[in-house]
CSV table of C-alpha atoms in Angstrom, one decimal:
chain,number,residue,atom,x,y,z
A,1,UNK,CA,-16.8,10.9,-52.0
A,2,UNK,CA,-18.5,7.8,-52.2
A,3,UNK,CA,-19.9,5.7,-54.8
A,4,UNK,CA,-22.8,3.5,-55.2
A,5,UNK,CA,-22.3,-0.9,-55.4
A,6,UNK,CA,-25.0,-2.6,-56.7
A,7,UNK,CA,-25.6,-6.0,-54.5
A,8,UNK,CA,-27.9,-8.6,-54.0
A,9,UNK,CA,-27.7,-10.3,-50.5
A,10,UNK,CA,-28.3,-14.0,-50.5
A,11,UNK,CA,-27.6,-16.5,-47.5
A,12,UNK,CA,-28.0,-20.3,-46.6
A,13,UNK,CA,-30.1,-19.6,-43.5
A,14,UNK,CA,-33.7,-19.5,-44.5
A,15,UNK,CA,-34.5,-17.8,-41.1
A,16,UNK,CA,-32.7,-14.6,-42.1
A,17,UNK,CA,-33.7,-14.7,-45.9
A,18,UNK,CA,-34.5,-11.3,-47.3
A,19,UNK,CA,-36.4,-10.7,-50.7
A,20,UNK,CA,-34.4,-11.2,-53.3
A,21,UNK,CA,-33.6,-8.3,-55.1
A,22,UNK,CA,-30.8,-5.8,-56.5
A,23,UNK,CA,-29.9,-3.2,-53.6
A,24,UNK,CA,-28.2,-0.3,-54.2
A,25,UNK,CA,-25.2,0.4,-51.5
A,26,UNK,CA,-22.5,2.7,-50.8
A,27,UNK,CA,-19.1,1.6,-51.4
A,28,UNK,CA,-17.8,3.1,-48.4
A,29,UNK,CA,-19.6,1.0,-46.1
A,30,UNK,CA,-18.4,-1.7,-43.7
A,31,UNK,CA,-19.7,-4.9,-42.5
A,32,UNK,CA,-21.2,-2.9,-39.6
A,33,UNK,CA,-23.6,-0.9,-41.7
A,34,UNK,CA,-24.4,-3.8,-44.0
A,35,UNK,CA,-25.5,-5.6,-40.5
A,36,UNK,CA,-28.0,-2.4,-39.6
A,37,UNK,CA,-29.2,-2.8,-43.6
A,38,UNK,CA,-30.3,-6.2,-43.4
A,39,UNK,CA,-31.4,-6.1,-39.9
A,40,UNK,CA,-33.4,-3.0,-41.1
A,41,UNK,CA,-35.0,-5.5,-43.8
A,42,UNK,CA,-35.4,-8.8,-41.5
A,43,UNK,CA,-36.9,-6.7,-38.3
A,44,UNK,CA,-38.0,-3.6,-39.4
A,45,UNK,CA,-39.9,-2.8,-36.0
A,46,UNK,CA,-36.9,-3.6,-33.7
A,47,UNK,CA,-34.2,-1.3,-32.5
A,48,UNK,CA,-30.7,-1.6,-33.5
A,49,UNK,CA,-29.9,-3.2,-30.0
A,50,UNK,CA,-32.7,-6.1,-30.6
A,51,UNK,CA,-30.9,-7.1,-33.9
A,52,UNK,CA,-28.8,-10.0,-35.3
A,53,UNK,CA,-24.7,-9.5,-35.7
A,54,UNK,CA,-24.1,-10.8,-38.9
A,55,UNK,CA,-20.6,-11.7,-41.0
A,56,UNK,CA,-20.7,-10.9,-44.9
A,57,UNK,CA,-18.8,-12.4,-47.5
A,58,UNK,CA,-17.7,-11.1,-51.2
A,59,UNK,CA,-15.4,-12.6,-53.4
A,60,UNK,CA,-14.6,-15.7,-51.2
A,61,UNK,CA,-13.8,-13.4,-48.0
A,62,UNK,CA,-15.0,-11.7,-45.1
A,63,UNK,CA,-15.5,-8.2,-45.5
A,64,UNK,CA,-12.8,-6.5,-42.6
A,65,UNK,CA,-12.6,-3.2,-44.5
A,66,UNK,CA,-14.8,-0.8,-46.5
A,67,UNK,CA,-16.8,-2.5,-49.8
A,68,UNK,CA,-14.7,-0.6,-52.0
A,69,UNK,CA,-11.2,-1.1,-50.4
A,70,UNK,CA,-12.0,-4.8,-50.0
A,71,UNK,CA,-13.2,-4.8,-54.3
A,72,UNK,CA,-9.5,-3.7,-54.8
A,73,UNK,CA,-7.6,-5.6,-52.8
A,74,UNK,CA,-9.4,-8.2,-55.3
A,75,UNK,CA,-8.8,-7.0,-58.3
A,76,UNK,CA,-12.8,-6.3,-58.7
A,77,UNK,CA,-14.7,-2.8,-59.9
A,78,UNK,CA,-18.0,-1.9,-58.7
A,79,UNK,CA,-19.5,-1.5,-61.7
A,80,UNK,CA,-21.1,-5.0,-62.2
A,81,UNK,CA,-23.9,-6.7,-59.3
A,82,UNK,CA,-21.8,-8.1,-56.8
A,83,UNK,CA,-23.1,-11.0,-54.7
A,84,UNK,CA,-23.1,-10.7,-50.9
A,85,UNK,CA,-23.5,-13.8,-48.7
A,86,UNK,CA,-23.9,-13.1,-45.1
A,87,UNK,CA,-24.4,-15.2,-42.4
A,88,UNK,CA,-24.9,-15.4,-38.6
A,89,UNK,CA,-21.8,-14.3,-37.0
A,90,UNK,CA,-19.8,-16.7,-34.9
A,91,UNK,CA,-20.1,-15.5,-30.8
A,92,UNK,CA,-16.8,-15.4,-29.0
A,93,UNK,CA,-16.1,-19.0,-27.1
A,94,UNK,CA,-16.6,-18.6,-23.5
A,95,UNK,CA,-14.3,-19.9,-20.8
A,96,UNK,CA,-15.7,-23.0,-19.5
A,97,UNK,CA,-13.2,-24.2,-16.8
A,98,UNK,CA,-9.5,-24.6,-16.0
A,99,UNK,CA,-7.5,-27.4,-15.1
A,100,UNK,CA,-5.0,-27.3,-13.1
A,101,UNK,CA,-1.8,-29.7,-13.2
A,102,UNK,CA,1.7,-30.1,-11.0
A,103,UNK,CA,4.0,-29.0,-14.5
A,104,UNK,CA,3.9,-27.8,-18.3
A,105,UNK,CA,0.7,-29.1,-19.9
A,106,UNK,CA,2.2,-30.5,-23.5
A,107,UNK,CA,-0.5,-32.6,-24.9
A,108,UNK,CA,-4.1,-32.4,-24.9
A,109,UNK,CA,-7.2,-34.8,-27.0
A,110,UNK,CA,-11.1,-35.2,-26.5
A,111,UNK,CA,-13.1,-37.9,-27.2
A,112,UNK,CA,-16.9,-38.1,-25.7
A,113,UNK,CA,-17.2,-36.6,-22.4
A,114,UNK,CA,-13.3,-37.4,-21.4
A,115,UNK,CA,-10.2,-35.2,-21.5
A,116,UNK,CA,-6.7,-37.0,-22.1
A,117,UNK,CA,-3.6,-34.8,-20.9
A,118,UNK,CA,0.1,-35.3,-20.5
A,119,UNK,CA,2.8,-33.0,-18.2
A,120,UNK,CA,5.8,-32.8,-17.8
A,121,UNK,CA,6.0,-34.1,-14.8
A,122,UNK,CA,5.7,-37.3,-16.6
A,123,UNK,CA,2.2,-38.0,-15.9
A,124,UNK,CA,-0.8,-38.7,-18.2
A,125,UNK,CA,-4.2,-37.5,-16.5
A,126,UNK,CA,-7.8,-38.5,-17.1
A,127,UNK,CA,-10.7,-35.5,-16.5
A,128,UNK,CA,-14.0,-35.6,-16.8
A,129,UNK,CA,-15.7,-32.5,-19.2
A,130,UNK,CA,-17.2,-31.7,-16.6
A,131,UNK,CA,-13.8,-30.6,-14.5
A,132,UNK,CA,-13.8,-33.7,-12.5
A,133,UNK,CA,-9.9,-35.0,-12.4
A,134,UNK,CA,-10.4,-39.1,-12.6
A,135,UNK,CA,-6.8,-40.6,-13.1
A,136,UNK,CA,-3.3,-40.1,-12.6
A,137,UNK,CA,-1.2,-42.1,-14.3
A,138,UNK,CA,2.8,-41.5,-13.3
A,139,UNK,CA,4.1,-44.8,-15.6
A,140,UNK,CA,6.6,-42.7,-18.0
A,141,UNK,CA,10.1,-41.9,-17.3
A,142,UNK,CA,10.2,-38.4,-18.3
A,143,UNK,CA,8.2,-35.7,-19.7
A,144,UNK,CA,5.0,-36.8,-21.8
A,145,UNK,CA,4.9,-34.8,-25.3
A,146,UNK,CA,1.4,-36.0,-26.6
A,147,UNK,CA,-1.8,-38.0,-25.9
A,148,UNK,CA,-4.1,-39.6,-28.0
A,149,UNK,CA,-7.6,-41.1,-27.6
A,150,UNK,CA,-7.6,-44.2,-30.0
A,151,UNK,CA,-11.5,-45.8,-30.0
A,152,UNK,CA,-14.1,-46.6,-27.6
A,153,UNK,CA,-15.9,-50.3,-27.2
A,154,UNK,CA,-18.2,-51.8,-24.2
A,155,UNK,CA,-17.1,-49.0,-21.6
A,156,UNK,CA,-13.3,-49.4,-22.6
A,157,UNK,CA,-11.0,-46.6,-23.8
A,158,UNK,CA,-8.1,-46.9,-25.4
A,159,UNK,CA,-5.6,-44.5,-26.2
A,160,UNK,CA,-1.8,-43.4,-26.5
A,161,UNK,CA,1.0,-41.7,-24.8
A,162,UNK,CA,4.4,-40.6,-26.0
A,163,UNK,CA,7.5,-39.3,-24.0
A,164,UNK,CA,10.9,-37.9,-23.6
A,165,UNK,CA,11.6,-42.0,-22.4
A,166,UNK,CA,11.6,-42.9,-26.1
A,167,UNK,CA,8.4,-44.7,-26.3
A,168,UNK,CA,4.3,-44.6,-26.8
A,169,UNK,CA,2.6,-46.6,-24.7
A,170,UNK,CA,-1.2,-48.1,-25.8
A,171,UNK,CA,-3.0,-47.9,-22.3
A,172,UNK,CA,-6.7,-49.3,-21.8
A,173,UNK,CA,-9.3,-47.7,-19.3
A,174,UNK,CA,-12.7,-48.8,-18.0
A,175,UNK,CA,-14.3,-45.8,-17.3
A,176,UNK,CA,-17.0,-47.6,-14.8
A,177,UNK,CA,-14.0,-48.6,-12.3
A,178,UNK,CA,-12.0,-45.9,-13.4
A,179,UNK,CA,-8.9,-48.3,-13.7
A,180,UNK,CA,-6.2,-48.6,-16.3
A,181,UNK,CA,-3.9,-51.2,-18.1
A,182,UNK,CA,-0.9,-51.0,-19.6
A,183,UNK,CA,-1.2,-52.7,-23.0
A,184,UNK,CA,2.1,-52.3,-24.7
A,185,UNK,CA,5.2,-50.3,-24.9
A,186,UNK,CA,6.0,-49.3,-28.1
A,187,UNK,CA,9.9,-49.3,-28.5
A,188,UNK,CA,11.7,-48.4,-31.8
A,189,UNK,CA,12.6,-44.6,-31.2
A,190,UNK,CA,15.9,-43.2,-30.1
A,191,UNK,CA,14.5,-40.0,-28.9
A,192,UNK,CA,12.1,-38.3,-27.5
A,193,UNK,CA,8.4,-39.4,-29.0
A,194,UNK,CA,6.8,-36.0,-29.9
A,195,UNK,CA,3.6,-36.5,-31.6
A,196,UNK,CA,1.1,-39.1,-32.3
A,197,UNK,CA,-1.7,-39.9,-34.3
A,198,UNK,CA,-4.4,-42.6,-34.8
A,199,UNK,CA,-6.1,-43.8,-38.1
A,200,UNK,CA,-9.4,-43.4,-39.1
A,201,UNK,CA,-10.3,-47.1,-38.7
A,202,UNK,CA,-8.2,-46.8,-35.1
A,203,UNK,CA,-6.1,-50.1,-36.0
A,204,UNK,CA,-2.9,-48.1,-36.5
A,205,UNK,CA,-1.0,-45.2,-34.9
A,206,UNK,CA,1.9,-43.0,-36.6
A,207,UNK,CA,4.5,-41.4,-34.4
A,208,UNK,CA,7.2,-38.8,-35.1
A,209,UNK,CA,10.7,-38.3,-32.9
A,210,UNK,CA,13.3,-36.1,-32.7
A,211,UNK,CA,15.1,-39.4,-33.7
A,212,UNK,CA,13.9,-37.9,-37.3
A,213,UNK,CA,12.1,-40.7,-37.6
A,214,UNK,CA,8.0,-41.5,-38.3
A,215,UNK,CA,7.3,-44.9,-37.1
A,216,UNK,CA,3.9,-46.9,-37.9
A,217,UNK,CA,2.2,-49.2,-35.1
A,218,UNK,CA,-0.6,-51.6,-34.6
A,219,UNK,CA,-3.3,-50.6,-31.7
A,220,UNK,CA,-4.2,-54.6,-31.6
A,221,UNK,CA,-3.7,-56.5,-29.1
A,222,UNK,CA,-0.9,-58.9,-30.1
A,223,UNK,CA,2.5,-58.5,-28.9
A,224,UNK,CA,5.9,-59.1,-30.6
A,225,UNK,CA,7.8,-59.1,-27.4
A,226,UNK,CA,7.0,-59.9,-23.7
A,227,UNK,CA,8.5,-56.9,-21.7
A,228,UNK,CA,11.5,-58.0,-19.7
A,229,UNK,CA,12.8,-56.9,-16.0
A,230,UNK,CA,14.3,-53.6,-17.4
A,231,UNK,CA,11.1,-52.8,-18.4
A,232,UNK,CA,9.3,-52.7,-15.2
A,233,UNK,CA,12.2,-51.1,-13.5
A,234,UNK,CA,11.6,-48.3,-15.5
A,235,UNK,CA,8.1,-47.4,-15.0
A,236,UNK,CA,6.4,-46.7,-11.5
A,237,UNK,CA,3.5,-48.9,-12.1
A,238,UNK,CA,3.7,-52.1,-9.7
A,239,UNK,CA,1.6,-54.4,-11.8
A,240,UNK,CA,2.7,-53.5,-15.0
A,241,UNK,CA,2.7,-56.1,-17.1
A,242,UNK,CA,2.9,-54.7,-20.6
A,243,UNK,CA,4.6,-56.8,-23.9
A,244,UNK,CA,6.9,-54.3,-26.3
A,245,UNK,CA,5.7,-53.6,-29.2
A,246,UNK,CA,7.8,-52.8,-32.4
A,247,UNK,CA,6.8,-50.6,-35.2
A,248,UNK,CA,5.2,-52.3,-38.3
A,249,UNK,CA,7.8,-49.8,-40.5
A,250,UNK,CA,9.8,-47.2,-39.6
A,251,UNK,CA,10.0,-43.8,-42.4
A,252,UNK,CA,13.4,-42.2,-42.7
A,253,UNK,CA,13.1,-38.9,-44.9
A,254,UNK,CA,13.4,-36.0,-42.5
A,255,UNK,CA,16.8,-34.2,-41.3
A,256,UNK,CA,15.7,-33.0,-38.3
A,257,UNK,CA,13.0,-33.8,-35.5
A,258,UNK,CA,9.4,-34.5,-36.6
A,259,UNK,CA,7.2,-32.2,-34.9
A,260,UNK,CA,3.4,-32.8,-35.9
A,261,UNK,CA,2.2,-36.5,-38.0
A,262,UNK,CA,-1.3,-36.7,-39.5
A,263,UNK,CA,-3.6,-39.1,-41.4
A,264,UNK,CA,-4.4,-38.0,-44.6
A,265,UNK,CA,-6.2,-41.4,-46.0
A,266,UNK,CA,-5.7,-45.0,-44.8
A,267,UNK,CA,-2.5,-45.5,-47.1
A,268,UNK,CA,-1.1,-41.4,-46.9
A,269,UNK,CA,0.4,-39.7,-44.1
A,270,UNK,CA,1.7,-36.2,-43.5
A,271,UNK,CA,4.6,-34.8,-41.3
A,272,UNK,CA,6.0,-31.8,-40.7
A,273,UNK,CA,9.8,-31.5,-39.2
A,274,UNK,CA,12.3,-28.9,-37.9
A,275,UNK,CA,14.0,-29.4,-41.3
A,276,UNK,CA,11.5,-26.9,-42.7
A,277,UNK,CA,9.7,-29.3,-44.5
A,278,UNK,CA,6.6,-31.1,-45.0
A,279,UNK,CA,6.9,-34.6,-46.4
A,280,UNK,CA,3.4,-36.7,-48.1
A,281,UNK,CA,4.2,-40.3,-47.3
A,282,UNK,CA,2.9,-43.5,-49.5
A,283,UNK,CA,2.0,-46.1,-47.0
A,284,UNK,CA,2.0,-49.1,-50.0
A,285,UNK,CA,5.4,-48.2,-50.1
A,286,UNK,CA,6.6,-46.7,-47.5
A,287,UNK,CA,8.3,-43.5,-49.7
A,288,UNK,CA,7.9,-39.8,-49.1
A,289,UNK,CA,7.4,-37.3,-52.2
A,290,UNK,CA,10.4,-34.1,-52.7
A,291,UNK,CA,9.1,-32.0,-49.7
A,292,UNK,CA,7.0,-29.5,-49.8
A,293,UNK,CA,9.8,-26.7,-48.2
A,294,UNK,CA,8.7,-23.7,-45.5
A,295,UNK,CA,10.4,-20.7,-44.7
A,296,UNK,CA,10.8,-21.9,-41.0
A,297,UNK,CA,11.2,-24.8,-38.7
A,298,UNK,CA,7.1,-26.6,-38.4
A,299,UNK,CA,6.0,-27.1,-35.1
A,300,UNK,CA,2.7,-28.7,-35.7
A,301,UNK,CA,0.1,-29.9,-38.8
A,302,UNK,CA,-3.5,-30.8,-39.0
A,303,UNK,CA,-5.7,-31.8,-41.7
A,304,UNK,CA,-9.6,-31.2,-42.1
A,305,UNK,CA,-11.2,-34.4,-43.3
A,306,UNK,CA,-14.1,-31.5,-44.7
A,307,UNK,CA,-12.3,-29.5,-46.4
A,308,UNK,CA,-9.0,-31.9,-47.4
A,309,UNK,CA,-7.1,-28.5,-46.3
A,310,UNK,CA,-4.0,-28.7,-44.0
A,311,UNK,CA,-3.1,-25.9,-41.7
A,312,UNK,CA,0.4,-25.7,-40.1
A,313,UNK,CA,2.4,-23.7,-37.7
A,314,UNK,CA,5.8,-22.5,-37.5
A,315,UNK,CA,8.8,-20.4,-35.9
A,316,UNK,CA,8.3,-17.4,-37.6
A,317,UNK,CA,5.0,-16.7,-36.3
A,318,UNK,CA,3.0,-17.5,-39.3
A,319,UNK,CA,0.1,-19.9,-40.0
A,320,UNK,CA,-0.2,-21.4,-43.5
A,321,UNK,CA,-3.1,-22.9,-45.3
A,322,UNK,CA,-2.0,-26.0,-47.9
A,323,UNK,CA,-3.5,-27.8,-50.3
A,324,UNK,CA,-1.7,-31.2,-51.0
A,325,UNK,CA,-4.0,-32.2,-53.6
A,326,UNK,CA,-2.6,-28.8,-55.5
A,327,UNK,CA,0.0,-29.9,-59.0
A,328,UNK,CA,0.9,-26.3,-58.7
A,329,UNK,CA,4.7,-25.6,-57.6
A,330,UNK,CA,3.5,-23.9,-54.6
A,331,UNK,CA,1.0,-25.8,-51.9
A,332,UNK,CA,0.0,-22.7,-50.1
A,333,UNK,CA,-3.2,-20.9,-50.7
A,334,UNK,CA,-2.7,-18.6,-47.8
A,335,UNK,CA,-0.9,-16.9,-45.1
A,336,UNK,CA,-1.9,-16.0,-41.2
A,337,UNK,CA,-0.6,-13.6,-39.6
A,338,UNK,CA,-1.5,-12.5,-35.9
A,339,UNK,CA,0.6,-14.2,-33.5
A,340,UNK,CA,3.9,-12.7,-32.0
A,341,UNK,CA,5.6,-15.4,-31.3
A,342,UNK,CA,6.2,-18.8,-32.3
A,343,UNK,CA,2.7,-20.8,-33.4
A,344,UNK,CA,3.2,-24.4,-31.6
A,345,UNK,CA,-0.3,-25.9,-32.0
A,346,UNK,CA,-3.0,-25.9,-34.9
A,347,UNK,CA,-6.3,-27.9,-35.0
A,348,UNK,CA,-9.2,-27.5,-37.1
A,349,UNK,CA,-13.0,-27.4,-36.5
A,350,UNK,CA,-14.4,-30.8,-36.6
A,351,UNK,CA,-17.8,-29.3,-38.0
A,352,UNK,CA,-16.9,-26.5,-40.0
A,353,UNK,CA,-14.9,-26.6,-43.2
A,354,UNK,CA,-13.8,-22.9,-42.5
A,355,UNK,CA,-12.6,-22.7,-38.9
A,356,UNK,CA,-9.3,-23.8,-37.1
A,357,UNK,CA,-7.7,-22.5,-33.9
A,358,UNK,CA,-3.9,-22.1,-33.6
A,359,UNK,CA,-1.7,-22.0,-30.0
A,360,UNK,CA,1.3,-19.8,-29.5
A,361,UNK,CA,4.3,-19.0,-27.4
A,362,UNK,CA,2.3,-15.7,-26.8
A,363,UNK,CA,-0.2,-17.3,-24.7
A,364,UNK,CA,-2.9,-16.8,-26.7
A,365,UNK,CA,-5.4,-19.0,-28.4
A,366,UNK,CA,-6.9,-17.6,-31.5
A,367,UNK,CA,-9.9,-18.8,-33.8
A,368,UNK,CA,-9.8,-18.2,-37.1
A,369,UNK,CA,-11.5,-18.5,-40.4
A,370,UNK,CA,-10.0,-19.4,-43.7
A,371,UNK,CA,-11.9,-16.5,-45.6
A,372,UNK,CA,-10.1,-13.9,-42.8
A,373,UNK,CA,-6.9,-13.8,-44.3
A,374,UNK,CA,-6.3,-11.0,-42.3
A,375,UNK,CA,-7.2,-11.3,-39.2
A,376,UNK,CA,-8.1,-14.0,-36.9
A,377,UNK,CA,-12.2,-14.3,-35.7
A,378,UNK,CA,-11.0,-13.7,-32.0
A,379,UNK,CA,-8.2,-13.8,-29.8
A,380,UNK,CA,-8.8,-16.3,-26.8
A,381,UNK,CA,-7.1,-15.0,-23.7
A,382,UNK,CA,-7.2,-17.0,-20.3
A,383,UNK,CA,-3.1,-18.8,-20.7
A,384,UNK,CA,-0.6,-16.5,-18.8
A,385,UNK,CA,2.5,-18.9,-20.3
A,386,UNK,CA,3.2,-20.3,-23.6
A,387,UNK,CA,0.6,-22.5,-25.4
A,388,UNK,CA,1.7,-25.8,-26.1
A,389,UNK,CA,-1.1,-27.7,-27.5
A,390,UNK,CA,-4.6,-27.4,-28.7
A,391,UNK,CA,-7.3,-29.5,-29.4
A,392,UNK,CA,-10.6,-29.2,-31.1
A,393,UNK,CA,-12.4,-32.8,-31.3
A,394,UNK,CA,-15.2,-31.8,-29.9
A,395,UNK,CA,-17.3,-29.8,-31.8
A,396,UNK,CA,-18.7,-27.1,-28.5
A,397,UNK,CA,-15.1,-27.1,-26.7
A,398,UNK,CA,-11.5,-25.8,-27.8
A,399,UNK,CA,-9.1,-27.0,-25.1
A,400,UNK,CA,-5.6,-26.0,-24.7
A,401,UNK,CA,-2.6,-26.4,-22.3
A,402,UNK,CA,0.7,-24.7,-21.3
A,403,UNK,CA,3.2,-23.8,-19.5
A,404,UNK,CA,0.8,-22.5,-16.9
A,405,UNK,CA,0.7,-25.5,-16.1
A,406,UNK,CA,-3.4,-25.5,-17.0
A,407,UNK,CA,-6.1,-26.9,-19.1
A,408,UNK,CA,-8.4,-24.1,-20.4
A,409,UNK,CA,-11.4,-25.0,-21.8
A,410,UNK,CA,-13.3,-22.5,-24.4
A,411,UNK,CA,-16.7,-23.1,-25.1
A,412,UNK,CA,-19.1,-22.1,-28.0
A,413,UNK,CA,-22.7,-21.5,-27.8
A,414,UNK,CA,-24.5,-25.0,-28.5
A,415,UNK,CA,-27.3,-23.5,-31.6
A,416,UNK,CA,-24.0,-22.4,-33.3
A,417,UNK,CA,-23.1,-25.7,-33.9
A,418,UNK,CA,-26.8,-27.2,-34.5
A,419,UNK,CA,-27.0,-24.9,-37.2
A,420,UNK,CA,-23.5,-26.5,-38.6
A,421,UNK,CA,-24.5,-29.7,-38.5
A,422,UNK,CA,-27.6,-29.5,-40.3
């Protein structure tokens, strides 16, 4: 036998605004009949076909169970006027196009209308958004583990590769004669280069090896080191012509391979490592705090510049939401669960505080939101082989590849993210 809850329903969109006033509701109820209640309200002369689909939040999370069931999993009674936000629900992304390659698809980034991309068969590839394949670039000497987009100036992009050959290389493209130089190749790790990651003022780049190393490098244009003969034996390229770079400094903390590297402000950085932990670097001078330790091997970090939240992935299948501004003795405000199988890829929204996607070995995608604790907003299907990267820079497109040996691109309805923005 039910109960009665006495809320008042309040949200940000003005569109959707109802009067504001104390309603009285069952406690049994569940997000689908508070969606027929206030479409009842907003568009009283429409059928429950012609409505909105709305999500509702109480207590700092989406409702996923009944009101009362969801009041005492919070520790709350019904017995005070509980506040309901609610909120046009996100749609499902749709699949936008798929991108075939010749082997595993490891790393993936965005940057205008441009998809970067790097395989295992070595080769970095340039695509339009569009679908359109513009560049292959066969210059490394095995595998490429991650790509990076670095800026954009007078029809020029820059950006980065990295490679089981022990190097990043800083590459230069004009999109207008669709040709690219090789800038510099950055030399300093003794392993394979896994992950990369560029600055917010794009005039450095961090990198992290299974060398156990993070190394820090210029993007300018200066070299140390004019590349000798070895050099251009080694890549494919017949006018290569690129000076070595060395790192500006090299950070030594971790036991085992670093697996994802991030920019946290222009002086902190943050990696995550097989060694099970996550290490908050001092760029002033060049020292890592304790460790923040994980119950697992990390696979892969990334931090929201909106919300100052980081979101990592592990082994053991879970997803876990830090706070490294928290004095606490524990970082983590909360725990994902969904995936069956190791979570290799994380990347949050780039306009919403709330959302990330995560990657896994399961070959599925999945798009969550941070007020779900307990299960994800959908699961993305289209990958029929692991996941091994994900990228959300641009704010209509999730793209991901794997071991299908395909991009897949995801894409969300274009008033969603208006409505973000504004």
């Amino acid at each position: 036998m039910s109960s009665q809850l006495q809320a008042k329903f309040v949200t940000r969109e003005e569109d959707y605004a109802i009067p504001d006033s104390v309603l009285s509701v069952p406690d049994n109820v569940t997000a689908k009949e508070l969606n027929l209640l206030v479409n009842s309200l907003l568009f009283p002369e429409k059928s429950e076909n012609d409505g909105k689909e709305f999500d509702f939040l109480l207590l700092g999370e989406l409702i996923r169970t009944t009101l009362s069931e969801h009041l005492e999993t919070k520790n709350a009674t019904s017995e005070q006027v509980h506040e309901i936000e609610y909120f046009i629900k996100y749609p499902a992304p749709s699949p936008e196009n798929s991108l075939i390659h010749d082997d595993w698809v490891s790393g993936v980034n965005a940057m205008n209308k441009w998809i970067l991309s790097g395989c295992y068969d070595a080769t970095v590839h340039i695509w339009g958004i569009d679908g359109e394949h513009k560049l292959t670039i066969p210059v490394h000497g095995a595998p490429v583990k991650s790509v990076a987009w670095v800026k954009y100036e007078e029809d020029e992009y820059t950006f980065i590769s990295t490679s089981h050959d022990e190097t990043a290389i800083l590459w230069q493209w004009n999109q207008h004669t669709n040709a690219v130089d090789c800038i510099h190749v950055c030399k300093g790790h003794q392993r394979s280069v896994d992950c990369v990651a560029v600055s917010e003022d794009t005039k450095k780049f961090a990198t992290g090896s299974y060398d156990q190393m993070v190394k820090i490098w210029s993007t300018d244009n200066e070299s140390e080191n004019v590349g000798g003969d070895d050099d251009k034996k080694r890549f494919k390229a017949d006018n290569l012509k690129a000076k070595t770079k060395i790192p500006l400094v090299t950070l030594s903390k971790h036991t085992d391979g670093v697996t994802g590297v991030q920019w946290i402000a222009a002086d902190r950085l943050l990696t995550c490592s097989l060694d099970c932990t996550l290490r908050l670097w001092d760029l002033n001078y060049s020292v890592a705090d304790n460790g923040k330790n994980g119950s697992s091997a990390f696979l892969d970090i990334s931090y929201s510049p909106l919300s100052k939240l980081v979101v990592s992935g592990s082994s053991d299948r879970h997803i876990r939401l830090w706070d490294t501004r928290s004095e606490e003795q524990t970082m983590v405000k909360s725990v994902y669960t969904s995936h069956s199988l190791w979570v290799t890829s994380v990347a949050w929204s780039p306009v919403d505080e709330y959302q990330f996607v995560s990657g896994s070995m399961d070959s599925l995608v999945k798009l969550w939101d941070t007020r779900s604790f307990k299960t994800p907003l959908f699961d993305i299907s289209g990958h029929e082989d692991k996941v091994f990267a994900i990228d959300w820079s641009l704010r209509n497109f999730v793209i991901s590849g794997g071991a299908d040996n395909h991009i897949k691109m995801y894409k969300f309805q274009d008033h969603l993210f208006s409505e973000a923005m504004d």
